[in-house]
CSV table of C-alpha atoms and ligand atoms in Angstrom, one decimal:
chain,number,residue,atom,x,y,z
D,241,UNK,CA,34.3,-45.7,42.9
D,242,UNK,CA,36.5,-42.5,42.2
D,243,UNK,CA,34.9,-39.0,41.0
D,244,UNK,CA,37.4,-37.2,39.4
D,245,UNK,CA,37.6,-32.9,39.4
D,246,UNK,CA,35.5,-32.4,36.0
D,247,UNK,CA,36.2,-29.0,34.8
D,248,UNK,CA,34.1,-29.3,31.9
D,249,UNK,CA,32.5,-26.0,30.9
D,250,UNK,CA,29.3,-28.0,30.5
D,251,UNK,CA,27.2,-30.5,31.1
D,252,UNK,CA,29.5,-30.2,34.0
D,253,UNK,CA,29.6,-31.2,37.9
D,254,UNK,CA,26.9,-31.5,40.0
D,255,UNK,CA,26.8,-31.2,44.1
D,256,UNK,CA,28.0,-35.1,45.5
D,257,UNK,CA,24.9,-34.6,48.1
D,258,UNK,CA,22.5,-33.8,45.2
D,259,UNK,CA,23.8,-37.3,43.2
D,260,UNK,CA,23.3,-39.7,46.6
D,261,UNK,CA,20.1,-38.6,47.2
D,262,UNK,CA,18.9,-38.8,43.8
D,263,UNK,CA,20.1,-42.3,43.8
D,264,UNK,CA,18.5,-43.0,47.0
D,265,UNK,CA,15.4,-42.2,45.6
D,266,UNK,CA,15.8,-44.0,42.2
D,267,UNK,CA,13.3,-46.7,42.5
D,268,UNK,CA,10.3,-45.1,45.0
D,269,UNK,CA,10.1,-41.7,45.1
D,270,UNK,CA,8.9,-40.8,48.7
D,271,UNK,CA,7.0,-43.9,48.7
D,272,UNK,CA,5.5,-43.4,45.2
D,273,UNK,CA,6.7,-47.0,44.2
D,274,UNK,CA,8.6,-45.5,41.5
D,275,UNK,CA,10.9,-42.9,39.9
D,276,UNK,CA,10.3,-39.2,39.1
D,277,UNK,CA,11.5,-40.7,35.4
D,278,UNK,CA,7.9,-42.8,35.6
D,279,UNK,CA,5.6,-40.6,36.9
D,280,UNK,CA,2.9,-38.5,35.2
D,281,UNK,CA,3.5,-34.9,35.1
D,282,UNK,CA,0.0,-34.4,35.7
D,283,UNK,CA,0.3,-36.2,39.3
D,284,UNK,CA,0.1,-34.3,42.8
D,285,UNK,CA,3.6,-35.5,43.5
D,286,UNK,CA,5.2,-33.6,40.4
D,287,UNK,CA,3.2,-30.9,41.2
D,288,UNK,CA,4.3,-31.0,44.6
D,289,UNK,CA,8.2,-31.0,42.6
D,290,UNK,CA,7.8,-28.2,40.4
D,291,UNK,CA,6.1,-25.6,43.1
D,292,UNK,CA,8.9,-26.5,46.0
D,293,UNK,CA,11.5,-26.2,43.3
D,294,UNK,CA,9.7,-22.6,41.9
D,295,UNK,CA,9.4,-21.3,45.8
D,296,UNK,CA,13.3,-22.2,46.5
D,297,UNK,CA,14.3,-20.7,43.3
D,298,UNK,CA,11.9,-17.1,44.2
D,299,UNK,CA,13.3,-17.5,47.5
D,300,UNK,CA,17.3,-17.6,46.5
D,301,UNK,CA,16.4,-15.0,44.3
D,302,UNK,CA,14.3,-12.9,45.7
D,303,UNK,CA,12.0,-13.2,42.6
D,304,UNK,CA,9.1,-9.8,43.3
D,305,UNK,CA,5.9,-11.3,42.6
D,306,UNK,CA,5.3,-9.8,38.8
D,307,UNK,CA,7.7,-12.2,37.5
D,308,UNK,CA,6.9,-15.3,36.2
D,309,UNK,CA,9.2,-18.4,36.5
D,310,UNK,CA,9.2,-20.7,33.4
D,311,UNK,CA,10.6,-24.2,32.9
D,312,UNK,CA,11.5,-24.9,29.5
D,313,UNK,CA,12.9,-26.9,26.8
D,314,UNK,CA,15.1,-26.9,24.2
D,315,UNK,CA,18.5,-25.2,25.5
D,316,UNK,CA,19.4,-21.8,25.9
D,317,UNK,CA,20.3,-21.9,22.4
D,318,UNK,CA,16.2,-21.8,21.9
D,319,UNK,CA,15.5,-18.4,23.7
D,320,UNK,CA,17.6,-17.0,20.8
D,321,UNK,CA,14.5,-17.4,19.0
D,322,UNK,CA,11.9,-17.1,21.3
D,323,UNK,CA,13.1,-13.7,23.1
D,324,UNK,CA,12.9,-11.9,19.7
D,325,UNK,CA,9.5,-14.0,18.8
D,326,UNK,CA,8.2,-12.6,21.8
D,327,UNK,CA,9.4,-9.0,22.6
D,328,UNK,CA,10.1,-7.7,19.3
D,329,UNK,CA,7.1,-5.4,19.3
D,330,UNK,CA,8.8,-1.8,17.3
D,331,UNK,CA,10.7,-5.3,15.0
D,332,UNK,CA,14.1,-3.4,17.0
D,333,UNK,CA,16.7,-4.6,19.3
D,334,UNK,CA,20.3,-3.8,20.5
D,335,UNK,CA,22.8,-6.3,21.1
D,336,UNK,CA,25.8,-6.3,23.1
D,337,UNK,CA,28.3,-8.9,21.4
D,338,UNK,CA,30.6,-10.2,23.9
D,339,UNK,CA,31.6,-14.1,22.5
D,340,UNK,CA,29.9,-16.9,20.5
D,341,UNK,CA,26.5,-17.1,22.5
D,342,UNK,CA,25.8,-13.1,22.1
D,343,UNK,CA,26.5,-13.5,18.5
D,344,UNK,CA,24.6,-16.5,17.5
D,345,UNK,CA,21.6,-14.9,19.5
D,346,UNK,CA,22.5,-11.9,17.3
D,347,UNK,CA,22.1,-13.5,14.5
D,348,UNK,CA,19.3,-15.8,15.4
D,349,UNK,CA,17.5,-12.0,16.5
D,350,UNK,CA,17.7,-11.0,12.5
D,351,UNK,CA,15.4,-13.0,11.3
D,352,UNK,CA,12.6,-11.8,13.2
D,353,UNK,CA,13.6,-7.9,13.0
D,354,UNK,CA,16.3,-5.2,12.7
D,355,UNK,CA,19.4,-5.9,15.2
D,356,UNK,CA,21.4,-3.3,16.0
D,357,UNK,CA,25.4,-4.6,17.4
D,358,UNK,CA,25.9,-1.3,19.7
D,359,UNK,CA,29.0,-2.4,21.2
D,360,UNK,CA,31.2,-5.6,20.7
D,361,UNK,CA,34.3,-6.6,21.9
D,362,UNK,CA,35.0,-8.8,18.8
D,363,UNK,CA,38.6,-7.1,18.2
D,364,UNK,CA,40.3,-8.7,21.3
D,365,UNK,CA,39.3,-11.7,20.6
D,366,UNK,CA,36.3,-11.2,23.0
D,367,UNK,CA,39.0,-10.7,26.2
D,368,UNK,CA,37.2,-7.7,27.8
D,369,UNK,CA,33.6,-6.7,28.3
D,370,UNK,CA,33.4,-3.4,26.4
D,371,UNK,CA,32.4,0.1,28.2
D,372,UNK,CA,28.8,0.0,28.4
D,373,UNK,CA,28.0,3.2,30.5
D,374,UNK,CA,26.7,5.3,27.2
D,375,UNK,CA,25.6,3.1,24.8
D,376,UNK,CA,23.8,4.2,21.2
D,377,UNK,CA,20.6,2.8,22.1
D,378,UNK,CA,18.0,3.0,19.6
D,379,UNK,CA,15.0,4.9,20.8
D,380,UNK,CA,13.2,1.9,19.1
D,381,UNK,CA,14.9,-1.0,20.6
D,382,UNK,CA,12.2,-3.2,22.5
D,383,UNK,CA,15.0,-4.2,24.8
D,384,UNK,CA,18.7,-4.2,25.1
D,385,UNK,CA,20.3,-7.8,24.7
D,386,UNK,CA,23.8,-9.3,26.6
D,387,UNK,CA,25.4,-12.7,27.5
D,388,UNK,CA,26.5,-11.8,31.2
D,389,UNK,CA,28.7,-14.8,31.6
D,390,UNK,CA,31.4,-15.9,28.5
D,391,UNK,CA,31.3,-19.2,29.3
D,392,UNK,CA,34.2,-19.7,26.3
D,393,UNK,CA,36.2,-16.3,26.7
D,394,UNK,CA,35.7,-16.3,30.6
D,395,UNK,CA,34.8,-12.4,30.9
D,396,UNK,CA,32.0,-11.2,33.0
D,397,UNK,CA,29.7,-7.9,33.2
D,398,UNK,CA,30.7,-6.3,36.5
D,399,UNK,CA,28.1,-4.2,35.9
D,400,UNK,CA,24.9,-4.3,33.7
D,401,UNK,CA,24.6,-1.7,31.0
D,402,UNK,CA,22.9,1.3,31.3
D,403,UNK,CA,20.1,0.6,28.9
D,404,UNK,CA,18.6,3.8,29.5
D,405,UNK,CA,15.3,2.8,30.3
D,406,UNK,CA,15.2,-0.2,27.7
D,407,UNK,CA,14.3,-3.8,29.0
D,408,UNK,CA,17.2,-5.9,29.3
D,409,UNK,CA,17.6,-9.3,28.5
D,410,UNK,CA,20.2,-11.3,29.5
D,411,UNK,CA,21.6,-14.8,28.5
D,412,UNK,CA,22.6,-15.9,32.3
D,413,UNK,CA,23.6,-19.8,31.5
D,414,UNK,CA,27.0,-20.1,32.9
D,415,UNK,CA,26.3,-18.0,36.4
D,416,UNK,CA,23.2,-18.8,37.1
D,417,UNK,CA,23.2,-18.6,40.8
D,418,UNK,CA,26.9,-18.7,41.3
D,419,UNK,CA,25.8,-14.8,43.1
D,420,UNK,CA,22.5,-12.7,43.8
D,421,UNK,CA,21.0,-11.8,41.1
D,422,UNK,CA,19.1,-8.8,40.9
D,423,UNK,CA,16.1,-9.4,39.1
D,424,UNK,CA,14.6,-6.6,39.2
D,425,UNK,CA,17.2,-5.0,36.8
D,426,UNK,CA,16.3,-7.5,34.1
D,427,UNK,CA,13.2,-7.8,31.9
D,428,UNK,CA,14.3,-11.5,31.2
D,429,UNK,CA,16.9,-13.3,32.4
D,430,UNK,CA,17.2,-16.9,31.6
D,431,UNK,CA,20.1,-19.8,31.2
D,432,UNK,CA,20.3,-23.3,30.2
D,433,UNK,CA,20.9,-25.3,33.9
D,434,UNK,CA,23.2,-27.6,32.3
D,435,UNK,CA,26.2,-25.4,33.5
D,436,UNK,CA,25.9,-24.2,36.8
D,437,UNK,CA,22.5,-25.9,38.1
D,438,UNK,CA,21.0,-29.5,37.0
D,439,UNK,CA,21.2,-31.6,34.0
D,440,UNK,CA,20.6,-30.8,30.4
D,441,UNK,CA,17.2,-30.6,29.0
D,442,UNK,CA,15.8,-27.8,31.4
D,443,UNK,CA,16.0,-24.0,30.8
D,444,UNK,CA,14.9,-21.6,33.3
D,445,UNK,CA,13.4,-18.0,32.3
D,446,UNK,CA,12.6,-15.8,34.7
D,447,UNK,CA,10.1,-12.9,33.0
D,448,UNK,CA,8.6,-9.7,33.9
D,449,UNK,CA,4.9,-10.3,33.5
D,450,UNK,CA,4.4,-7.5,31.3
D,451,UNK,CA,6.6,-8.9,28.8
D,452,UNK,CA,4.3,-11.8,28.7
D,453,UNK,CA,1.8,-11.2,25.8
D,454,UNK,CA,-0.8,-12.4,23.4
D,455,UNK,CA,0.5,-10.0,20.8
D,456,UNK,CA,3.6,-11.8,19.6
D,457,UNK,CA,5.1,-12.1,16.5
D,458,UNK,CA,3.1,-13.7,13.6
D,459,UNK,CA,3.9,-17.6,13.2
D,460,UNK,CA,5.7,-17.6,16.9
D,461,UNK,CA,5.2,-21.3,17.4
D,462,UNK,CA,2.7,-22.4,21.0
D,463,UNK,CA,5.8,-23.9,22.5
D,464,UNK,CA,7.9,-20.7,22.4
D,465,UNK,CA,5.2,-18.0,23.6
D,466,UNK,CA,5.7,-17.4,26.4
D,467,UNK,CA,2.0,-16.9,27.8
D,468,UNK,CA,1.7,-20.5,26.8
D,469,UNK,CA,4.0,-22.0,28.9
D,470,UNK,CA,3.0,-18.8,31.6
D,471,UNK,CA,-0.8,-19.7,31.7
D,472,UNK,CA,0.2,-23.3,32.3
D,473,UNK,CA,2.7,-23.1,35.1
D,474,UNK,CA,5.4,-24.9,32.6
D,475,UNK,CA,3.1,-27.9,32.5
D,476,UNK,CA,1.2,-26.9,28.7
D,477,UNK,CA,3.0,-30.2,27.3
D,478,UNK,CA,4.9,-32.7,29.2
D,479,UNK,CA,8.0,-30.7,30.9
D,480,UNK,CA,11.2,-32.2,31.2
D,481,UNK,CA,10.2,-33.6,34.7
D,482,UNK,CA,13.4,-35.5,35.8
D,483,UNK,CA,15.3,-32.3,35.4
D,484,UNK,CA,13.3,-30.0,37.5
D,485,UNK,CA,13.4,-32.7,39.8
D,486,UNK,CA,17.5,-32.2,40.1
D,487,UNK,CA,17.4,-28.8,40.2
D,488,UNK,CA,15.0,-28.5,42.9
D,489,UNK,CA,17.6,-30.7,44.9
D,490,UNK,CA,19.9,-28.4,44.0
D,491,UNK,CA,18.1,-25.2,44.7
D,492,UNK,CA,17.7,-26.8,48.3
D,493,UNK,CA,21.5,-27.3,48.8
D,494,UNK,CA,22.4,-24.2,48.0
D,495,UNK,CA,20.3,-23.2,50.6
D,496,UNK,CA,21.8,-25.1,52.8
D,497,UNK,CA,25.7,-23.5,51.6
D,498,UNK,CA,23.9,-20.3,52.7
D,499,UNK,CA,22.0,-19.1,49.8
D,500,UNK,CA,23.2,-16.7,46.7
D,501,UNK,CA,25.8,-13.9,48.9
D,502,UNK,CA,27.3,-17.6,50.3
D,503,UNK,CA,28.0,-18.7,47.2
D,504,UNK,CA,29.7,-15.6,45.9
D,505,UNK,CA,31.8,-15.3,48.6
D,506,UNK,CA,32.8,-19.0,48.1
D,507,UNK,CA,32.8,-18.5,44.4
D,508,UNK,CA,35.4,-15.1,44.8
D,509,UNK,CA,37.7,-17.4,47.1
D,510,UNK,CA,38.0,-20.2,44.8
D,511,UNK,CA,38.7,-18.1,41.6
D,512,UNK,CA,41.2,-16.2,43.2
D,513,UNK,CA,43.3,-19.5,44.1
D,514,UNK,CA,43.5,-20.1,40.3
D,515,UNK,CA,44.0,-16.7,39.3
D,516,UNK,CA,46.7,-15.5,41.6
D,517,UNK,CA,48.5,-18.6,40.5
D,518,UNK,CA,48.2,-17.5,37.0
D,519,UNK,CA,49.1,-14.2,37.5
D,520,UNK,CA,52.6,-14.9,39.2
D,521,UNK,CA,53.5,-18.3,36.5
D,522,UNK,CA,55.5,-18.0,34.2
D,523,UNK,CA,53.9,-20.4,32.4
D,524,UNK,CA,50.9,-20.4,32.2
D,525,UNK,CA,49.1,-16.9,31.7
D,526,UNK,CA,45.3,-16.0,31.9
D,527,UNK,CA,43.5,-14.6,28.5
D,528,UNK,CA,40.8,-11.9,30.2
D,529,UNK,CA,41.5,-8.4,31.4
D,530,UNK,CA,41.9,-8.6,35.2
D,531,UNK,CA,38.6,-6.5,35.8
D,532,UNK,CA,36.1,-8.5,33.9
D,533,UNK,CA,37.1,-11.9,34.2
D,534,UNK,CA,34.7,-14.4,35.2
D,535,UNK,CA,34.2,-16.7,38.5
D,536,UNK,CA,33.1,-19.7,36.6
D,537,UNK,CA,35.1,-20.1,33.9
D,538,UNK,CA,38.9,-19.4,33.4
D,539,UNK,CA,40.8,-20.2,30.0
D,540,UNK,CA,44.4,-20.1,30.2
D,541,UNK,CA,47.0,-20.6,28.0
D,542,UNK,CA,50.6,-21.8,27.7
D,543,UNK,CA,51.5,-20.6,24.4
D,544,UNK,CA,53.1,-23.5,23.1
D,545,UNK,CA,50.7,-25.8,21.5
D,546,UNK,CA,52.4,-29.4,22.4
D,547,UNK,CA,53.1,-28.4,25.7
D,548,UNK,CA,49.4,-27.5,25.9
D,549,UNK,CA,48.8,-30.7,24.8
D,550,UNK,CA,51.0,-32.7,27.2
D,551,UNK,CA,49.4,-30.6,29.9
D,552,UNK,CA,45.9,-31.6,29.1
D,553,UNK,CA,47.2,-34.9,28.7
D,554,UNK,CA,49.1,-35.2,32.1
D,555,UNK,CA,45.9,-33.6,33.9
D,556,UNK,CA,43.4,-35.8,32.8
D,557,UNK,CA,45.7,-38.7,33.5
D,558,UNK,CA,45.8,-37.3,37.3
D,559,UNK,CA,42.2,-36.6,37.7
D,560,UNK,CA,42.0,-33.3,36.5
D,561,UNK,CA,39.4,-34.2,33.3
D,562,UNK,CA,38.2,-32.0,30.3
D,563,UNK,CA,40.7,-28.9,30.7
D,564,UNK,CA,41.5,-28.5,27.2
D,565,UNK,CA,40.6,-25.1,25.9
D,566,UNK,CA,37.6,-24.1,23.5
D,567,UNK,CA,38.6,-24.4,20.1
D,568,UNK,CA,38.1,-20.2,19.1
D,569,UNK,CA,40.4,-19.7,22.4
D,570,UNK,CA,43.0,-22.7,22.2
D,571,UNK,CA,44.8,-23.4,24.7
D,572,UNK,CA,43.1,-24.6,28.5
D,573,UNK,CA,40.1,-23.4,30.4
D,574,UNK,CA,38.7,-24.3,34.1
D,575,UNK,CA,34.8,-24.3,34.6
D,576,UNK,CA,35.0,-24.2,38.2
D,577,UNK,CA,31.5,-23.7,39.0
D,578,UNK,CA,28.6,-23.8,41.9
D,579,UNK,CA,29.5,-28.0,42.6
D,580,UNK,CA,33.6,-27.6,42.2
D,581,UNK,CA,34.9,-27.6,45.7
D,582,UNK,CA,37.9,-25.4,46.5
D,583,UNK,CA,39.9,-28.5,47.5
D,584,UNK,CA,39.6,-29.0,43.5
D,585,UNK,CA,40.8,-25.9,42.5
D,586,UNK,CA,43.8,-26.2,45.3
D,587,UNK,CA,45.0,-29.3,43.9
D,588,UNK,CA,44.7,-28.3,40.2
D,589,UNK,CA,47.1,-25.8,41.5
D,590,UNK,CA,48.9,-27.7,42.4
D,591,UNK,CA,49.3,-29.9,39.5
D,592,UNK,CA,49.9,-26.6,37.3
D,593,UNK,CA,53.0,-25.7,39.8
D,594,UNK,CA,54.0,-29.2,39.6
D,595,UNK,CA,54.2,-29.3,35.7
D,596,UNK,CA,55.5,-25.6,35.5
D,597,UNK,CA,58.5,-27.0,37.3
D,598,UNK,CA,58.8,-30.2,35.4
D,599,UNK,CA,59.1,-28.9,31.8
D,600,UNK,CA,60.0,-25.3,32.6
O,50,PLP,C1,26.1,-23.3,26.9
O,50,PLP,C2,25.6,-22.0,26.6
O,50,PLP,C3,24.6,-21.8,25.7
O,50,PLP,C4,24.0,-22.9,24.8
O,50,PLP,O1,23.2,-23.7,25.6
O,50,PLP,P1,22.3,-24.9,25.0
O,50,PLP,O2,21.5,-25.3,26.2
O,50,PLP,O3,23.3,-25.9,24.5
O,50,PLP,O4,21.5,-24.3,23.9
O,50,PLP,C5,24.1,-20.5,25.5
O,50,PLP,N1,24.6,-19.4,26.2
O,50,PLP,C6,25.6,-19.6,27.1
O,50,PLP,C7,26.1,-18.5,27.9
O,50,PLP,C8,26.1,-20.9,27.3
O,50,PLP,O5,27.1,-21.0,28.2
């Protein structure tokens, strides 16, 4: 068996540790006599999964005890919908648009009220996160809207808006838990796990429980009110059980790496090999402003389209698998998240130096 370095931005690596002991317990769960895949969600031993997988995730987080932790279906893309559905109360909200996911949430918002883009950093091709230290917030808005990680165009918030009082909701899929998150700072905050956490099929929301209500939009659907999934504990229809089962796993071994300020540190150190390389090639160059680029992802590009194209090529061929760029970006990117090790970013490196030198 060989595990390549799978730099894919998503479904994307997951912790070797996490994968053997999942295997280990394939066939009899803790002495179940069978899989978490064949077990009722209604039995003591998924409940026992869910509420050690909650407690880890309140204790990484340091979750205060008025918000409620939700696991969901239907991919981050379905909170586009349901955040709206559910908070619009004045029919107002102020987006930040930052990339693709911002936007499409954007545009999802407009159907359910009056969306107000109040900063955007569309003209760079979404390279920087825009100044967002005086913003035109409507005195309406029920809450104030970002993607905090470009998971396409690699920039990051440094810093959360100033909202001025407003809720803020933020779109957190590709850095969940790649750092501390303060959760106090955010009315929601929720991400598909896909990236950075378990496997697809599972999206975590983590809600102030005052922004849990009855009174939600007309025709919001049971599945996407909130209190519905809230009253239940995530359990109101069959939850994607196999999922939460991972993540719990994973929750634990990060843990065991030292928790959230580990991670970071770890996270910062690994970046920087890639982007330190980047910054002195003359080859290959970085697309983000230097202050807001991200720690997960990190597109790149050559400038030459068949050379980016041998490159890809050459890397996968060497172990380096799913580099090639988004296609709004061109060019490469490197999802180096939570599960990468820096061994993989060292040797990707040095593969980069390796082919800088070959076809300079
Ligand atoms: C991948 C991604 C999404 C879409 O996730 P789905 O689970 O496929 O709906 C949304 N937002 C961000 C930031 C993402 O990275």
């Amino acid at each position: 068996m060989s595990r390549v370095y799978n730099f894919s931005a998503g479904p994307a690596m997951l912790p070797v540790e996490v994968l053997k002991e999942a295997a280990s317990e394939m066939l009899d769960y803790q002495g179940s006599g069978m899989s978490v895949m064949e077990m009722s969600h209604r039995s003591q031993v998924f409940q026992n999964i869910i509420d050690e997988a909650e407690a880890d995730l309140r204790d990484l987080l340091n979750i205060p005890d008025n918000y409620k932790v939700l696991f969901l279906q239907g991919g981050a893309s379905q909170q586009f919908a349901a955040v709206p559905m559910n908070l619009m109360k004045n029919g107002v909200a102020d987006y930040i648009v930052t990339g693709q996911w911002s936007k499409k949430a954007a545009q999802e918002a407009e159907k359910y009220g009056k969306v107000n883009v109040i900063a955007s950093s569309a003209d760079k091709t979404f390279s920087y996160i825009p100044d967002c230290s005086d913003l035109p917030i409507d005195d309406d808005a029920d809450y104030v809207y970002i993607c905090e990680n470009n998971t396409i165009y690699g920039t990051k918030y440094k810093e959360l808006p100033n909202t001025k009082g407003k809720t803020l909701v933020a779109d957190v899929s590709s850095c969940f838990l790649s750092e501390p998150h303060d959760v106090e700072k955010y009315g929601v905050l929720y991400g598909g796990v896909q990236k950075n956490i378990g496997p697809a099929g599972v999206v975590i929301a983590i809600i102030r429980e005052d922004l849990i209500r009855d009174d939600v939009l007309p025709g919001t659907p049971t599945m996407l009110k909130y209190k519905t999934q809230a009253d239940k504990g995530s359990l109101y229809n069959t939850p994607p059980c196999y999922g939460i089962y991972i993540c719990g796993k994973v929750f634990k071994w990060l843990k065991k790496q030292g928790g959230l300020a580990a991670m970071k540190e770890h996270n910062e150190k690994k970046a920087k090999i890639l982007y330190d390389y980047l910054d002195q090639s003359k080859m290959f160059k970085g697309t983000v402003v230097p202050k807001d680029r991200s720690l997960m992802n990190v597109p790149f590009v050559i400038g030459d389209k068949d050379l980016e194209a041998k490159f890809v090529k050459e890397a996968d061929a060497a172990g380096f698998v799913n580099l090639k760029g988004h296609r709004t970006v061109g060019g490469m990117r490197a999802s180096i998240y939570n599960a990468m090790p820096i061994e993989g970013v060292e040797a990707l490196v040095e593969f980069m130096k390796k082919f800088e030198k070959e076809n300079a």
